[in-house]
Amino acid sequence: MLQLFSPAKINLFLRVVGKRLDGYHELSTVLQTVDFGDYITLEQSDSDQLICNDPALPNDESNLVLKAVKLFRLKTGIKSFFKIYLCKYIPTQAGLGGGSSNAATVLWGCNQLSRANVSDKDLQTWSAEIGSDIPFFFSKGTAYCTGRGEHVFDIEPSKNPSDGISLVKPALSLSTQAVFSLLGMTPKREFKNHHSDRVDYEQGRLVPFNDFEAVVFAISPEMRLLKNRLIEAGFKTVILSGSGSSFYCIGKPNQNLTLLEPGLRVFPVSFLNRSCNDWYSVVRS
Ligand code: C5P
């Protein structure tokens, strides 16, 4: 039996470079894992089974966790089956990568439990077949990502801001696919290289931004209002994570944020990284 932490991610900045001919969008982004996440217990079994504390999540093969197990068998040829307990804290449709993180964590766990000895690099490459955000989680926790998200370049771990980070999730949830299609971009064959974003980020010259904010604020003026309120509440930086609907906020609020609007959830977090042979872990308090 193996118990693993499955961290949420945030996009420290996110540029949508353009729409590709295959329908995906070319991205330039830095992702970072945080010490807020789900907990997964895996054990070998006679058949695959997913047991989740959130009844709203599908526990059939449409769930990325079970897709990851199937992918592991397909790629390794190992006939192992797994019973998986998923204890969910990461809100869904929040831009926090919960499903992708769960899939990466389960792939890593299957590899450990069945002693298949597949390298993280191979797990990372395989995982791109079931989701664009999954390969990132096989980095050390801080990475510059391009392509549709699956080209992952490890970079120096981000320094935790001295005045703290909070994730703020409004009651509104947003479908990734729907937000991408709101961009209304015309497909193109080639794109300008945006690797200078990485250099700017590493040299501390990049002012955080997220290209999804414009379309999200256009369909939901309440989201723009919330961003403004969070800034008024004392945060220095408030940026949408992924395709939303969560914001990551840097700084110290000077008021009780949950009073800002009904259904708002606030998670104080720190950046989290992992070392070479270990998965992400946090000390539970
Ligand atoms: O790869 P994944 O299954 O996570 O993507 C979900 C959806 O998000 C895709 O079907 C696509 O509509 C959109 N997407 C995109 N460009 C990306 C990543 C995702 O258009 N780089």
Short mmCIF file of C-alpha atoms in Angstrom, two decimals, residues 103-203:
data_model
loop_
_atom_site.label_atom_id
_atom_site.label_comp_id
_atom_site.label_asym_id
_atom_site.label_seq_id
_atom_site.Cartn_x
_atom_site.Cartn_y
_atom_site.Cartn_z
CA ALA A 103 -3.28 11.15 -12.77
CA ALA A 104 0.45 11.91 -12.44
CA THR A 105 0.48 10.79 -8.80
CA VAL A 106 -1.26 7.52 -9.65
CA LEU A 107 1.12 6.82 -12.56
CA TRP A 108 4.08 7.42 -10.23
CA GLY A 109 2.47 5.19 -7.58
CA CYS A 110 1.72 2.32 -10.01
CA ASN A 111 5.37 2.40 -11.05
CA GLN A 112 6.51 2.17 -7.42
CA LEU A 113 4.07 -0.53 -6.31
CA SER A 114 4.70 -2.79 -9.30
CA ARG A 115 8.49 -2.14 -9.17
CA ALA A 116 8.45 -1.47 -12.90
CA ASN A 117 11.41 0.94 -12.65
CA VAL A 118 10.15 3.23 -15.40
CA SER A 119 12.02 6.56 -15.37
CA ASP A 120 10.17 9.77 -14.48
CA LYS A 121 11.11 10.99 -17.96
CA ASP A 122 9.22 8.09 -19.59
CA LEU A 123 6.23 8.49 -17.25
CA GLN A 124 6.23 12.19 -18.20
CA THR A 125 6.25 11.44 -21.94
CA TRP A 126 3.53 8.76 -21.65
CA SER A 127 1.30 10.99 -19.53
CA ALA A 128 0.95 13.58 -22.32
CA GLU A 129 -1.27 11.04 -24.13
CA ILE A 130 -4.04 11.47 -21.56
CA GLY A 131 -3.76 15.19 -20.69
CA SER A 132 -1.73 18.29 -21.49
CA ASP A 133 -1.10 19.35 -17.87
CA ILE A 134 -0.04 15.95 -16.53
CA PRO A 135 3.65 15.94 -17.70
CA PHE A 136 4.36 19.05 -15.60
CA PHE A 137 3.87 17.08 -12.36
CA PHE A 138 6.88 14.88 -13.25
CA SER A 139 9.09 17.98 -13.01
CA LYS A 140 10.51 18.89 -9.60
CA GLY A 141 7.59 21.28 -9.09
CA THR A 142 8.69 24.43 -10.90
CA ALA A 143 8.82 24.35 -14.70
CA TYR A 144 8.53 26.39 -17.85
CA CYS A 145 6.04 24.63 -20.14
CA THR A 146 5.39 25.09 -23.86
CA GLY A 147 3.58 23.27 -26.65
CA ARG A 148 0.11 22.39 -25.41
CA GLY A 149 1.74 22.22 -21.97
CA GLU A 150 3.57 18.92 -22.43
CA HIS A 151 7.07 20.29 -23.17
CA VAL A 152 8.41 20.69 -19.65
CA PHE A 153 11.68 22.41 -18.68
CA ASP A 154 12.65 22.25 -15.01
CA ILE A 155 13.68 25.62 -13.62
CA GLU A 156 14.92 26.80 -10.21
CA PRO A 157 12.24 26.42 -7.50
CA SER A 158 10.35 29.65 -6.90
CA LYS A 159 11.11 31.47 -3.63
CA ASN A 160 8.14 31.63 -1.30
CA PRO A 161 7.01 35.27 -1.01
CA SER A 162 7.70 36.51 2.54
CA ASP A 163 4.17 37.84 2.94
CA GLY A 164 2.42 34.64 1.84
CA ILE A 165 0.32 33.17 -0.95
CA SER A 166 -3.39 32.39 -0.92
CA LEU A 167 -5.52 30.55 -3.44
CA VAL A 168 -8.98 32.07 -3.74
CA LYS A 169 -11.75 30.04 -5.37
CA PRO A 170 -15.12 31.71 -6.03
CA ALA A 171 -18.34 29.69 -6.19
CA LEU A 172 -18.14 29.92 -10.00
CA SER A 173 -16.43 27.00 -11.78
CA LEU A 174 -15.06 27.16 -15.33
CA SER A 175 -14.59 24.38 -17.88
CA THR A 176 -11.08 24.46 -19.39
CA GLN A 177 -12.34 23.51 -22.83
CA ALA A 178 -15.04 26.22 -22.74
CA VAL A 179 -12.57 28.93 -21.69
CA PHE A 180 -10.11 27.95 -24.44
CA SER A 181 -12.87 28.16 -27.04
CA LEU A 182 -13.89 31.63 -25.77
CA LEU A 183 -10.51 32.87 -27.04
CA GLY A 184 -11.92 32.48 -30.58
CA MET A 185 -8.44 32.21 -32.14
CA THR A 186 -7.89 31.29 -35.79
CA PRO A 187 -5.75 28.13 -36.17
CA LYS A 188 -2.20 28.67 -37.45
CA ARG A 189 0.62 26.40 -38.61
CA GLU A 190 3.56 28.19 -36.98
CA PHE A 191 4.18 30.37 -33.97
CA LYS A 192 6.79 32.79 -32.75
CA ASN A 193 9.06 31.25 -30.12
CA HIS A 194 8.33 32.69 -26.66
CA HIS A 195 11.28 31.23 -24.75
CA SER A 196 12.21 34.82 -23.84
CA ASP A 197 9.33 34.55 -21.31
CA ARG A 198 11.39 31.96 -19.48
CA VAL A 199 14.47 34.16 -19.47
CA ASP A 200 12.43 37.18 -18.31
CA TYR A 201 10.85 35.07 -15.57
CA GLU A 202 14.17 33.66 -14.36
CA GLN A 203 15.73 37.13 -14.29
#
